[in-house]
Coordinates of N, CA and C and ligand atoms in Angstrom, one line a residue:
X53 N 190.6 119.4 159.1 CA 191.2 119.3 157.8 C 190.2 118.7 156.8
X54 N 190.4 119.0 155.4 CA 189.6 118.0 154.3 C 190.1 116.9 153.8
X55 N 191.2 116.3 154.7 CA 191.8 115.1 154.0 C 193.1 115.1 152.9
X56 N 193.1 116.6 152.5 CA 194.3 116.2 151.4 C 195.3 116.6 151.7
X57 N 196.9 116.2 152.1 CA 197.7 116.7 152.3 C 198.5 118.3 151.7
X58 N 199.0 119.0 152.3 CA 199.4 120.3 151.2 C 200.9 120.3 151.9
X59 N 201.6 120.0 150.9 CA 203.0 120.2 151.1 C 203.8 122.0 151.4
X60 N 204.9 121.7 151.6 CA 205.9 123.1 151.9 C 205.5 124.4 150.7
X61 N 205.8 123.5 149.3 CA 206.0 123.8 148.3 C 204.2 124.8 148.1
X62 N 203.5 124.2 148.5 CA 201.8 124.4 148.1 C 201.3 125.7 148.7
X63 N 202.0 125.8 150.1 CA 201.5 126.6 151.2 C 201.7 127.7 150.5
X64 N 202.7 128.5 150.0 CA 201.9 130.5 149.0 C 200.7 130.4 148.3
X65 N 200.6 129.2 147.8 CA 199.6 129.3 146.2 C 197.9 129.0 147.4
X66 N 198.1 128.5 148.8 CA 196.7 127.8 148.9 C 196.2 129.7 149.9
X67 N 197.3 130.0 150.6 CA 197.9 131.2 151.3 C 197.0 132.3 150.8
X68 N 197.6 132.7 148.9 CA 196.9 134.1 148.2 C 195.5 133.6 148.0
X69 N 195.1 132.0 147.9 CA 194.2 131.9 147.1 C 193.1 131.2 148.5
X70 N 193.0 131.0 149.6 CA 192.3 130.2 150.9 C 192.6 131.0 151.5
X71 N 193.2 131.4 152.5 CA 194.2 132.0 153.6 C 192.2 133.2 154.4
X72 N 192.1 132.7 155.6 CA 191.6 134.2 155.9 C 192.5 135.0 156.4
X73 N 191.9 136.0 156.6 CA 192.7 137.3 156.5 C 193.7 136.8 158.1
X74 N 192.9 136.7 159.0 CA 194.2 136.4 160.5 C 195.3 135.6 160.2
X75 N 195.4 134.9 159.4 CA 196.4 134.0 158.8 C 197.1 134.5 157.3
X76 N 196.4 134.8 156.5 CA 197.3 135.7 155.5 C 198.2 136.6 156.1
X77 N 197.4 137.8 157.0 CA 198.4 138.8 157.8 C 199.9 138.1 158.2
X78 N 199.5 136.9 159.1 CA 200.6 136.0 159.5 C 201.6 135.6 158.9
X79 N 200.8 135.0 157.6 CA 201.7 134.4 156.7 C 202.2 135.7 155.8
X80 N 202.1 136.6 155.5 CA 202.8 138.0 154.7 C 203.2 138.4 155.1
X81 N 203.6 138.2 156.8 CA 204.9 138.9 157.6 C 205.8 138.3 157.8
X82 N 205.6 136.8 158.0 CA 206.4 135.8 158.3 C 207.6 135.9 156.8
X83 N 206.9 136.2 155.4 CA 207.5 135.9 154.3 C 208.5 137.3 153.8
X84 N 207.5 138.5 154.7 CA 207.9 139.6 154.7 C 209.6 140.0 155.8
X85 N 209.1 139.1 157.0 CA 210.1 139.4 158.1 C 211.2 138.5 158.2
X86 N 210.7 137.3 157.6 CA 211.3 136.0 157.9 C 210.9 135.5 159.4
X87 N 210.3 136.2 160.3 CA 210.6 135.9 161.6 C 208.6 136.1 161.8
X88 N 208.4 135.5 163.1 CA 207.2 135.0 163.8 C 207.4 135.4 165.5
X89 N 206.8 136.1 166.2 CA 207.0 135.9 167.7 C 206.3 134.6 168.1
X90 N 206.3 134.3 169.3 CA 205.7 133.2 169.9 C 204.3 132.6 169.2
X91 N 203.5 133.5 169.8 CA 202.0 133.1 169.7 C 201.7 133.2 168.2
X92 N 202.1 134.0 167.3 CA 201.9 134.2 166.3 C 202.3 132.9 165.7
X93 N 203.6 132.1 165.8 CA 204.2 131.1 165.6 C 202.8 129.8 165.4
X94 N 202.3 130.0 166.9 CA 201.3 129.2 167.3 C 200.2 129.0 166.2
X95 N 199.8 130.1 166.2 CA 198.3 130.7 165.8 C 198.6 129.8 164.2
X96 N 199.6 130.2 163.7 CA 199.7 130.0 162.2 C 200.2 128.5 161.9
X97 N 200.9 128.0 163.3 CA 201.5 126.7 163.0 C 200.3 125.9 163.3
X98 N 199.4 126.1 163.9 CA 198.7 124.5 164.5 C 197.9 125.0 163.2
X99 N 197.1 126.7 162.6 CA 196.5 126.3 161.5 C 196.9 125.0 160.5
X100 N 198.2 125.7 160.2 CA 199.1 124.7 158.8 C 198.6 123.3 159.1
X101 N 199.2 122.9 160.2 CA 198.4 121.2 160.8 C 197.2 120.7 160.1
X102 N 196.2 121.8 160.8 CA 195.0 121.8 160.6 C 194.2 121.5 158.9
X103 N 195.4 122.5 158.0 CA 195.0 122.4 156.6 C 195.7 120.8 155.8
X104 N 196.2 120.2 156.9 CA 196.9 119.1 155.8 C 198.4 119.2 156.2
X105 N 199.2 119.9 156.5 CA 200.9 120.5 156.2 C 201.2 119.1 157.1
X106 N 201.8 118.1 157.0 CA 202.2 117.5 158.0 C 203.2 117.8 158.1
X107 N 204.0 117.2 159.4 CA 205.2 117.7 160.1 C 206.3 117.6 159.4
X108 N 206.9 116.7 158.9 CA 208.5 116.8 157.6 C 208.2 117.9 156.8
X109 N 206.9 118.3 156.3 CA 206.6 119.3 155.4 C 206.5 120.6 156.3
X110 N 206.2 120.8 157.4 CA 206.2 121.9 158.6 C 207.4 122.4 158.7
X111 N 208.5 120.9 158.8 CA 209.9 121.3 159.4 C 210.4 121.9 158.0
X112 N 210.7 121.9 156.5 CA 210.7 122.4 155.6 C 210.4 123.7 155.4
X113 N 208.7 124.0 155.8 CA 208.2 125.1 155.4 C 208.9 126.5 155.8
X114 N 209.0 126.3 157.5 CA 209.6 127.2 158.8 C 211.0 127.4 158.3
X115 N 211.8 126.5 158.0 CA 213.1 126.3 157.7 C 213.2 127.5 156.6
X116 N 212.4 127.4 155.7 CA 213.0 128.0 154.4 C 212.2 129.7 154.7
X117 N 211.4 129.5 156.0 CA 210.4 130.9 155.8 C 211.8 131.7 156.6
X118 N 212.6 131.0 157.4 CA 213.3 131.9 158.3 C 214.8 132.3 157.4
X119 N 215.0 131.4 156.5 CA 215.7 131.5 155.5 C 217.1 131.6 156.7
X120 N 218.2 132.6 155.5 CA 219.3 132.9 156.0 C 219.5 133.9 157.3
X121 N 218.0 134.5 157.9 CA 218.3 134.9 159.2 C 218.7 134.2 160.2
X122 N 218.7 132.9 160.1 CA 219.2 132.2 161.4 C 219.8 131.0 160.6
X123 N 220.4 130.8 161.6 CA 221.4 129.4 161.1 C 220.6 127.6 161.3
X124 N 221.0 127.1 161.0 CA 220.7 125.4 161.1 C 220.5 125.3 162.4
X125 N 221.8 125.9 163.0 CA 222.0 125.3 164.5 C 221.0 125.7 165.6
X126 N 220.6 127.2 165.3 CA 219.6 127.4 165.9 C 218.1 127.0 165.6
X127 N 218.1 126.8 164.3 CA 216.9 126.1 163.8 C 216.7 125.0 164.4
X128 N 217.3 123.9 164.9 CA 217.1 122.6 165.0 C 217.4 122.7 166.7
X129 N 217.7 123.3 167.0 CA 218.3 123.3 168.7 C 216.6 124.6 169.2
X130 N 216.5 125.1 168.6 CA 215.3 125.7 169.0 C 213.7 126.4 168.5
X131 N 213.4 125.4 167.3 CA 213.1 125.8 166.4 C 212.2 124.8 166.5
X132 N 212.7 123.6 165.8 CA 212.3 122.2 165.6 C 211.5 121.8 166.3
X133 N 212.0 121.5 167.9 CA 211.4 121.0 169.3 C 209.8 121.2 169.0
X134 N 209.9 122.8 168.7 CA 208.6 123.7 168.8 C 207.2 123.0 167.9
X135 N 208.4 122.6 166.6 CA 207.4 122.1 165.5 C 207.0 121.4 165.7
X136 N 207.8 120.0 166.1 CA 207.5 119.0 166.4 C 206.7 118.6 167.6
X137 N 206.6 119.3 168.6 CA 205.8 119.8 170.0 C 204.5 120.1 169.7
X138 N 203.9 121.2 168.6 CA 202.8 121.2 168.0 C 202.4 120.1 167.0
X139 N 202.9 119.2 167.0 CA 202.2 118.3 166.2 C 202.3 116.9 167.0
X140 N 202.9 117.4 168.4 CA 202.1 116.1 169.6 C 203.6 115.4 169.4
X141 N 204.7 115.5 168.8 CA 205.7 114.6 168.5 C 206.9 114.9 170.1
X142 N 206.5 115.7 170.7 CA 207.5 116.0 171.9 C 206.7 116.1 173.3
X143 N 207.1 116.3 174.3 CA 206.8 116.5 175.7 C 205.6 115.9 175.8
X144 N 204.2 116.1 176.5 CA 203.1 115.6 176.8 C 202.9 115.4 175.7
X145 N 203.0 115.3 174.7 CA 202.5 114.5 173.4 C 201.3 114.8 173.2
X146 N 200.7 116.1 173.4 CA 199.3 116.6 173.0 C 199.2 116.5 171.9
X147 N 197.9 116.6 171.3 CA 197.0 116.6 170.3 C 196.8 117.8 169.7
X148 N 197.7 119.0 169.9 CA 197.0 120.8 169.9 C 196.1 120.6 168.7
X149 N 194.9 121.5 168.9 CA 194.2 121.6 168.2 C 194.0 123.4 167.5
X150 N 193.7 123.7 166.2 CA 194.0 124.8 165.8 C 192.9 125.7 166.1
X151 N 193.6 126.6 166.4 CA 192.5 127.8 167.5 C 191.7 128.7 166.6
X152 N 190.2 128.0 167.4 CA 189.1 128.8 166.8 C 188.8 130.4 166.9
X153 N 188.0 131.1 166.1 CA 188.2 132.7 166.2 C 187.8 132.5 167.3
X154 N 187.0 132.2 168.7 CA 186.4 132.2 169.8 C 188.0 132.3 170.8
X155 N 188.7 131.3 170.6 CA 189.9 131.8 170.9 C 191.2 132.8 170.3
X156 N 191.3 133.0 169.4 CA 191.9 133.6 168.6 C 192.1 135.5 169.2
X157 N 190.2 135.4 169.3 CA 189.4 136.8 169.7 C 189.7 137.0 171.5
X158 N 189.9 136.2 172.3 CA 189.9 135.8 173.5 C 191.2 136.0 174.3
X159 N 191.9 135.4 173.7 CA 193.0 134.6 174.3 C 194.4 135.1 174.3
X160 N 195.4 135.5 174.8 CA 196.7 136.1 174.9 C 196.3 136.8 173.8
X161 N 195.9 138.3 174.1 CA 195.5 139.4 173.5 C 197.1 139.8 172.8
X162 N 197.1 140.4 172.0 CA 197.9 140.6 171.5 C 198.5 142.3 171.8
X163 N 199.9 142.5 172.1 CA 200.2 143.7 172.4 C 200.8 144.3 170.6
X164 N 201.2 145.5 171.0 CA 201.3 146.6 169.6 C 202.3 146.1 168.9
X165 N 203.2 145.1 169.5 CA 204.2 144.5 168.8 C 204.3 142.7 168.1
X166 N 202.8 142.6 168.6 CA 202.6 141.3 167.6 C 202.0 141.3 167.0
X167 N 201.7 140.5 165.9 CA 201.0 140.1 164.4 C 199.9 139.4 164.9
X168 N 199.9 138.0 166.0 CA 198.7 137.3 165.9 C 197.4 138.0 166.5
X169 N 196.4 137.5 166.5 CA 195.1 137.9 166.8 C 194.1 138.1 165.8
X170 N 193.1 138.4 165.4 CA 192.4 139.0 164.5 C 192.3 139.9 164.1
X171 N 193.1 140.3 163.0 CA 192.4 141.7 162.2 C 191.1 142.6 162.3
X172 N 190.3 142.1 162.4 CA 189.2 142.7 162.5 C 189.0 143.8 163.9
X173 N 189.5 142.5 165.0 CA 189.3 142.6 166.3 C 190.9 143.1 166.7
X174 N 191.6 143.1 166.6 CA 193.1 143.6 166.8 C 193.6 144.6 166.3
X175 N 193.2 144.9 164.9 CA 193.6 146.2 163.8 C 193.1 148.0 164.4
X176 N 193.8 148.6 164.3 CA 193.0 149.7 164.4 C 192.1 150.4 163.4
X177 N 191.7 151.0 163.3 CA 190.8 151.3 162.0 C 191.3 150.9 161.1
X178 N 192.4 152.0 161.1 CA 193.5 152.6 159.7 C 194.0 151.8 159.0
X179 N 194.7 150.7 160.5 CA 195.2 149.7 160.0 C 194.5 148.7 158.9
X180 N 193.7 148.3 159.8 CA 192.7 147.5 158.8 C 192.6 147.9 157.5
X181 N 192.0 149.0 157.2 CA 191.2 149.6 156.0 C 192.7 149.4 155.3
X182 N 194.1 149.4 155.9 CA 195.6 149.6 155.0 C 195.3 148.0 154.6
X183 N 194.9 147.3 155.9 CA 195.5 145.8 155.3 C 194.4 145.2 154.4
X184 N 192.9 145.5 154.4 CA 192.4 145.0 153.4 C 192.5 145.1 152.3
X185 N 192.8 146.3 152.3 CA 193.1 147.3 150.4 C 194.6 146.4 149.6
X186 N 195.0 145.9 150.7 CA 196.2 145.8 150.1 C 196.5 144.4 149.3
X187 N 195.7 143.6 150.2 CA 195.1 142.5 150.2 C 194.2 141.5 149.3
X188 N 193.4 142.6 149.6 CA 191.9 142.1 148.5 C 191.8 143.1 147.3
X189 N 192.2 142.6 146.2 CA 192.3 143.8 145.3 C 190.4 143.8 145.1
X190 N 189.9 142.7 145.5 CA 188.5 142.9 145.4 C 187.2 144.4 145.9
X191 N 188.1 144.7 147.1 CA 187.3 145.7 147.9 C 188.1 146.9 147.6
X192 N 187.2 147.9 147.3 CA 188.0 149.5 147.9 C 187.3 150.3 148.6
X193 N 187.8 151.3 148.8 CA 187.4 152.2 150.1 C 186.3 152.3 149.8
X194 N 185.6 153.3 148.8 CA 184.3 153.5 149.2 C 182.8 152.5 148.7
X195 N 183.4 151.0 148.5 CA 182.4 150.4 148.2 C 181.4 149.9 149.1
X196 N 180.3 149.5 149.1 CA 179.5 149.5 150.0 C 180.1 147.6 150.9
X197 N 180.7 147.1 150.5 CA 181.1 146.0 151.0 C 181.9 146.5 151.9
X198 N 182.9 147.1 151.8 CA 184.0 147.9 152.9 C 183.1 148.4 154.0
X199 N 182.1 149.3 153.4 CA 180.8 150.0 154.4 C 180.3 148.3 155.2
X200 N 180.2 147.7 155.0 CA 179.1 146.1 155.7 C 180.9 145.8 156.5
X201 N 181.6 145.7 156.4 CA 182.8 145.1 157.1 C 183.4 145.9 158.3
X202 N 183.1 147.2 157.8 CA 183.8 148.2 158.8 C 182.5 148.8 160.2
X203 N 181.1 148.1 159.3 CA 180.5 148.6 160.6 C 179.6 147.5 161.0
X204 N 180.4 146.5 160.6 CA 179.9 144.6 161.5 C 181.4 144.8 162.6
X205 N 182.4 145.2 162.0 CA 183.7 145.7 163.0 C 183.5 147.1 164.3
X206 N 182.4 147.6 163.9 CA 182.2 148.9 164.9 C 181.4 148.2 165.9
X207 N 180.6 147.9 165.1 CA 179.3 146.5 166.3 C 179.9 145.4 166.8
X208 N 181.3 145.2 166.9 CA 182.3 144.0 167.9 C 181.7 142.8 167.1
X209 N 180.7 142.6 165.5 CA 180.3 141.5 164.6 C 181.9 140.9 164.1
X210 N 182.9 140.6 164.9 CA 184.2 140.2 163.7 C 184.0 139.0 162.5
X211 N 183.0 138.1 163.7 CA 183.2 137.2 162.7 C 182.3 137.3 161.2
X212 N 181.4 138.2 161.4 CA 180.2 139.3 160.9 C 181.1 139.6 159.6
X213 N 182.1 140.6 159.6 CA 183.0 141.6 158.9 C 183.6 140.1 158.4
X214 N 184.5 139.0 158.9 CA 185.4 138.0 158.2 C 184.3 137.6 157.5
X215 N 183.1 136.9 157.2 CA 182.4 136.5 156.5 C 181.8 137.4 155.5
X216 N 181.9 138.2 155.7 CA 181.8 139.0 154.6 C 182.9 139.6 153.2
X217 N 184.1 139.3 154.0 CA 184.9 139.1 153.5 C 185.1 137.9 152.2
X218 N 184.7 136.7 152.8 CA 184.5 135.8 152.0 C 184.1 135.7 150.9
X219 N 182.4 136.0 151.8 CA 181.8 136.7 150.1 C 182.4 137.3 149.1
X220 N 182.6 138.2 149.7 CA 183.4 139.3 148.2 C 184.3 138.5 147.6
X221 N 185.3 137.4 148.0 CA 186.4 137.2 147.5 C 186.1 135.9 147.2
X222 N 184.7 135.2 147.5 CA 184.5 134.2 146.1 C 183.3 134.4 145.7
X223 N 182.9 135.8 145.1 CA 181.8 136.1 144.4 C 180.4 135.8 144.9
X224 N 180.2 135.6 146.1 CA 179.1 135.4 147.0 C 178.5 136.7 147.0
X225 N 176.9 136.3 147.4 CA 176.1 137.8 147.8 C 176.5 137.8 148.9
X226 N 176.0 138.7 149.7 CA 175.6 139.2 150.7 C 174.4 138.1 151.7
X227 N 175.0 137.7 152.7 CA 174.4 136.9 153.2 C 174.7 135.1 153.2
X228 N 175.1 135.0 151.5 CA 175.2 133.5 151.3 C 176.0 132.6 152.6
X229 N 177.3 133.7 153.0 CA 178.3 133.1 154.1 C 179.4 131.9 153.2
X230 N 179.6 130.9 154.3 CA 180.6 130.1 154.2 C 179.3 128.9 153.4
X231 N 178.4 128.7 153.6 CA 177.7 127.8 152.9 C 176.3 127.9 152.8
X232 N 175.6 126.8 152.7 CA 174.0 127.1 151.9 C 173.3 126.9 152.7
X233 N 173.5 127.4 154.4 CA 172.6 127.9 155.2 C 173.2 129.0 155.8
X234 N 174.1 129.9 155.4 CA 174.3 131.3 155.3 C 175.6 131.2 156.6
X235 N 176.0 130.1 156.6 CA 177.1 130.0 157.6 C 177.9 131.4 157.9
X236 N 178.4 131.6 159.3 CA 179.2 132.3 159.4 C 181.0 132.3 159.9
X237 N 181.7 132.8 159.9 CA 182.8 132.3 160.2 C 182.9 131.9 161.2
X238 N 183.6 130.7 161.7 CA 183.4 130.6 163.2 C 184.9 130.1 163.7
X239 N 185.8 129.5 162.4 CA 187.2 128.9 162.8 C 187.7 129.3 161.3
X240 N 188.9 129.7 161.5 CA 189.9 129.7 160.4 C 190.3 128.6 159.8
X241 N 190.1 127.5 160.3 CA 190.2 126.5 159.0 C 188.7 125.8 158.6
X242 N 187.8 126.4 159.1 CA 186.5 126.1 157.9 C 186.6 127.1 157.2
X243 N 187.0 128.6 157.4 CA 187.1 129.4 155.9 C 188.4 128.8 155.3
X244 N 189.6 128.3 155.5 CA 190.0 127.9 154.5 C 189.7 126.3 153.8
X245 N 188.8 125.8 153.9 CA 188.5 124.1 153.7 C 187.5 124.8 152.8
X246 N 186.9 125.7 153.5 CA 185.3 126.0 152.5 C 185.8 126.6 151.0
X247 N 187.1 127.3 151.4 CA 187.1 128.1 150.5 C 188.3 127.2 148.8
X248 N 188.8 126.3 149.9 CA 189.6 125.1 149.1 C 188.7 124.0 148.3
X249 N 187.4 123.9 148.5 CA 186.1 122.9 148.4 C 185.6 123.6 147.4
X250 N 185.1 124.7 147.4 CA 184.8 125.7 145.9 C 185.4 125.6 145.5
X251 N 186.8 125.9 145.2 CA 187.8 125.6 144.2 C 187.8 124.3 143.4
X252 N 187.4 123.4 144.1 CA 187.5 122.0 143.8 C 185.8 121.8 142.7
X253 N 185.1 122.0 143.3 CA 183.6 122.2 142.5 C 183.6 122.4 141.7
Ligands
LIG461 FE1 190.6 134.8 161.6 FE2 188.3 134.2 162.7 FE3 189.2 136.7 162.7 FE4 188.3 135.6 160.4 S1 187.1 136.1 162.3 S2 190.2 136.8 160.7 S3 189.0 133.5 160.7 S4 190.1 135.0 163.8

């Protein structure tokens, strides 16, 4: 994290405007579905941690994302534990730490019916090319930046294609990356801290 806390209320506005794409996906279904499977749950909750969200503001955020699909009772009887469990407050009292693309790309692969994983590396073509367009009003089909993303994605480059991404969406060339030695993506919350830190500049 960069030290500043980001409340319940903050998380859409930091979401459209920080978010990389593995986590926007997340967060635009969650707000779309109301609902999260397991790992997906994961993937997006220990980020939140990660960016500042502390836990009273966690237990808030989840609450109001699931809205009126579920009740209190199951919110707090099976819901909560969870939240509070990722933030070290339950059972072995771990420390979780928010999972790098190295895991993200790796790790409980994702089947046809879940959201988490990487876009780049999880999307099918089609898909992809639907979710960027939809996404980034910055890119379209046939610009040559779509061309650098979709064939850093043919060459298994994800984190290649996410950094490029960046660029386009905070006015970077080609090359510059996440910072002024041409950084490349390596964790979802240094694109969103990097991307929170230019804003601030
Ligand atoms: Fe997320 Fe990393 Fe994939 Fe980018 S490369 S979308 S940060 S998992």
């Amino acid at each position: 994290g960069n030290g500043t806390t980001v409340t319940a209320d903050m998380v859409d506005d930091v979401a459209r405007k920080h978010f990389p794409p593995c986590m926007r996906n997340l967060y635009d279904r969650l707000k779309r579905d109301h609902h999260l499977k397991h790992f997906a749950r994961l993937q997006l909750g220990l980020f939140l941690k990660g960016i500042g969200l502390p836990l009273d503001e966690a237990v808030v955020f989840w609450r109001r994302m699931y809205g009126a699909t579920m009740s209190d009772d199951k919110f707090n009887k099976e819901y909560k534990y969870n939240i509070r469990h990722g933030y070290g407050q339950e059972g072995k009292r771990m420390n979780y730490a928010p999972k790098s693309c190295q895991a993200i790309l790796t790790i409980n692969q994702p089947g046809t019916q879940d959201s988490h994983g990487c876009p780049f590396r999880h999307f099918s073509p089609d898909n992809l090319v639907i979710f960027l367009l939809s996404t980034y009003p910055q890119l379209d089909r046939s610009s040559p930046e779509m061309r650098d993303i979709l064939d850093s994605v043919k060459t298994s480059h994800y984190h290649v294609a996410c950094t490029r991404v960046f660029e386009v969406t905070h006015g970077l060339k080609k090359g510059q990356g996440l910072g002024p030695d041409g950084e490349t993506v390596t964790h979802p919350n240094k694109f969103v801290d990097r991307s929170r830190e230019m804003e601030r500049d």
